[in-house]
């Protein structure tokens, strides 16, 4: 079943169970997916939907960091619950070793010579890793490896 269909199905289940919190989170997610669909002007693949979910999780984690500074514990608890619900739809994250292996394979294929080749390396790495890894961490690893 496609990821977008699963979200819709889970929304229906949350409605039937009268789980208002989960329903509101899934409605926000469905809205974000719909906005992305409109902006891209085509039906989204599972990877594109996963990217939207990842973006939503990142937004909430950033908010948690901000709310922690001000001691807003109620909001932090709610955001943690939202992250938990959203994370159910994300594919399993790759381990550090798997990401390192993919980066090594990309370096072997592309043979970058300097930091100027960062874009080529990142494009190839993104194609292979997709939404199964933290791309900012991948970027940092690639930059370090190129600088060495």
Tab-separated table of C-alpha atoms in Angstrom:
chain	number	residue	atom	x	y	z
A	1	UNK	CA	0.000	0.000	0.000
A	2	UNK	CA	1.279	3.449	-0.885
A	3	UNK	CA	2.328	5.666	1.984
A	4	UNK	CA	-0.239	8.382	1.183
A	5	UNK	CA	-3.014	5.764	1.134
A	6	UNK	CA	-1.821	4.390	4.480
A	7	UNK	CA	-2.009	7.865	6.016
A	8	UNK	CA	-5.584	8.285	4.761
A	9	UNK	CA	-6.538	4.848	6.069
A	10	UNK	CA	-5.019	5.638	9.475
A	11	UNK	CA	-6.918	8.939	9.547
A	12	UNK	CA	-10.166	7.006	9.116
A	13	UNK	CA	-9.155	4.631	11.908
A	14	UNK	CA	-8.310	7.557	14.201
A	15	UNK	CA	-11.732	9.084	13.447
A	16	UNK	CA	-13.512	5.849	14.305
A	17	UNK	CA	-11.504	5.456	17.525
A	18	UNK	CA	-12.077	9.144	18.346
A	19	UNK	CA	-8.343	9.671	18.826
A	20	UNK	CA	-8.435	13.435	18.310
A	21	UNK	CA	-4.713	14.013	18.858
A	22	UNK	CA	-3.580	11.427	16.305
A	23	UNK	CA	-6.273	12.586	13.904
A	24	UNK	CA	-5.071	16.201	14.077
A	25	UNK	CA	-1.451	15.129	13.481
A	26	UNK	CA	-2.449	12.996	10.492
A	27	UNK	CA	-4.586	15.828	9.084
A	28	UNK	CA	-1.609	18.193	9.293
A	29	UNK	CA	0.534	15.579	7.583
A	30	UNK	CA	-2.018	14.939	4.855
A	31	UNK	CA	-2.256	18.683	4.283
A	32	UNK	CA	1.538	18.953	3.938
A	33	UNK	CA	1.565	16.017	1.501
A	34	UNK	CA	-1.232	17.635	-0.501
A	35	UNK	CA	0.666	20.955	-0.639
A	36	UNK	CA	3.755	19.155	-1.933
A	37	UNK	CA	1.641	17.314	-4.505
A	38	UNK	CA	0.235	20.613	-5.741
A	39	UNK	CA	3.661	22.266	-5.896
A	40	UNK	CA	5.213	19.355	-7.799
A	41	UNK	CA	2.144	19.027	-10.022
A	42	UNK	CA	2.077	15.206	-9.954
A	43	UNK	CA	1.183	12.338	-7.620
A	44	UNK	CA	3.952	11.804	-5.094
A	45	UNK	CA	6.000	8.637	-4.868
A	46	UNK	CA	6.557	6.975	-1.504
A	47	UNK	CA	10.043	8.521	-1.334
A	48	UNK	CA	8.613	12.002	-1.909
A	49	UNK	CA	5.950	11.436	0.766
A	50	UNK	CA	8.654	10.183	3.141
A	51	UNK	CA	10.631	13.367	2.450
A	52	UNK	CA	7.583	15.442	3.422
A	53	UNK	CA	7.190	13.414	6.621
A	54	UNK	CA	10.885	13.885	7.407
A	55	UNK	CA	10.506	17.625	6.947
A	56	UNK	CA	7.541	17.634	9.344
A	57	UNK	CA	9.530	15.658	11.939
A	58	UNK	CA	12.471	18.047	11.589
A	59	UNK	CA	10.192	21.063	12.084
A	60	UNK	CA	8.833	19.551	15.286
A	61	UNK	CA	12.292	18.655	16.582
A	62	UNK	CA	13.420	22.230	15.944
A	63	UNK	CA	10.379	23.462	17.863
A	64	UNK	CA	11.216	21.108	20.744
A	65	UNK	CA	14.658	22.691	20.931
A	66	UNK	CA	13.135	26.170	21.077
A	67	UNK	CA	10.473	25.241	23.642
A	68	UNK	CA	13.146	23.602	25.819
A	69	UNK	CA	14.917	26.964	26.088
A	70	UNK	CA	11.756	28.493	27.543
A	71	UNK	CA	10.662	25.541	29.685
A	72	UNK	CA	7.354	24.935	27.911
A	73	UNK	CA	7.008	21.284	28.939
A	74	UNK	CA	3.393	20.779	27.801
A	75	UNK	CA	4.267	21.798	24.261
A	76	UNK	CA	7.400	19.632	24.341
A	77	UNK	CA	5.358	16.576	25.383
A	78	UNK	CA	2.833	17.182	22.592
A	79	UNK	CA	5.568	17.647	19.997
A	80	UNK	CA	7.304	14.448	21.135
A	81	UNK	CA	4.017	12.575	20.690
A	82	UNK	CA	3.636	14.094	17.217
A	83	UNK	CA	7.175	13.047	16.269
A	84	UNK	CA	6.397	9.529	17.496
A	85	UNK	CA	3.245	9.340	15.334
A	86	UNK	CA	4.991	10.742	12.258
A	87	UNK	CA	8.016	8.458	12.677
A	88	UNK	CA	5.783	5.412	12.248
A	89	UNK	CA	5.518	6.293	8.545
A	90	UNK	CA	9.226	6.748	7.910
A	91	UNK	CA	11.353	3.941	6.496
A	92	UNK	CA	14.033	2.415	8.700
A	93	UNK	CA	17.043	4.734	9.018
A	94	UNK	CA	20.363	3.545	7.639
A	95	UNK	CA	23.135	2.902	10.155
A	96	UNK	CA	26.334	4.984	10.212
A	97	UNK	CA	28.235	2.065	8.675
A	98	UNK	CA	25.738	1.702	5.823
A	99	UNK	CA	25.909	5.425	5.085
A	100	UNK	CA	29.727	5.353	5.162
A	101	UNK	CA	29.699	2.394	2.767
A	102	UNK	CA	27.397	4.225	0.327
A	103	UNK	CA	29.591	7.343	0.494
A	104	UNK	CA	32.680	5.213	-0.212
A	105	UNK	CA	30.939	3.613	-3.220
A	106	UNK	CA	29.981	7.041	-4.568
A	107	UNK	CA	33.568	8.286	-4.143
A	108	UNK	CA	34.854	5.210	-5.992
A	109	UNK	CA	32.478	5.820	-8.913
A	110	UNK	CA	32.737	9.612	-9.209
A	111	UNK	CA	36.385	10.047	-8.151
A	112	UNK	CA	35.959	13.637	-6.920
A	113	UNK	CA	39.096	15.768	-7.015
A	114	UNK	CA	38.125	18.729	-4.836
A	115	UNK	CA	35.339	20.376	-2.875
A	116	UNK	CA	34.032	21.650	-6.236
A	117	UNK	CA	32.717	18.109	-6.879
A	118	UNK	CA	30.572	18.191	-3.720
A	119	UNK	CA	27.380	18.672	-5.757
A	120	UNK	CA	28.005	15.591	-7.908
A	121	UNK	CA	28.823	13.464	-4.870
A	122	UNK	CA	25.778	14.688	-2.909
A	123	UNK	CA	23.443	14.089	-5.860
A	124	UNK	CA	24.629	10.490	-6.193
A	125	UNK	CA	24.499	9.939	-2.427
A	126	UNK	CA	21.008	11.438	-2.193
A	127	UNK	CA	19.777	9.155	-4.968
A	128	UNK	CA	21.000	6.109	-3.035
A	129	UNK	CA	20.163	7.158	0.513
A	130	UNK	CA	16.939	9.051	-0.151
A	131	UNK	CA	14.827	9.525	2.940
A	132	UNK	CA	16.543	6.736	4.866
A	133	UNK	CA	19.281	8.928	6.276
A	134	UNK	CA	20.017	12.366	7.687
A	135	UNK	CA	21.294	14.245	4.651
A	136	UNK	CA	22.890	17.013	6.730
A	137	UNK	CA	25.071	14.365	8.397
A	138	UNK	CA	25.840	12.847	4.996
A	139	UNK	CA	26.811	16.299	3.718
A	140	UNK	CA	29.156	16.813	6.652
A	141	UNK	CA	30.794	13.416	6.064
A	142	UNK	CA	31.228	14.118	2.341
A	143	UNK	CA	32.684	17.584	3.051
A	144	UNK	CA	35.138	16.087	5.565
A	145	UNK	CA	36.175	13.384	3.142
A	146	UNK	CA	36.649	15.872	0.308
A	147	UNK	CA	38.739	18.173	2.511
A	148	UNK	CA	41.082	15.365	3.570
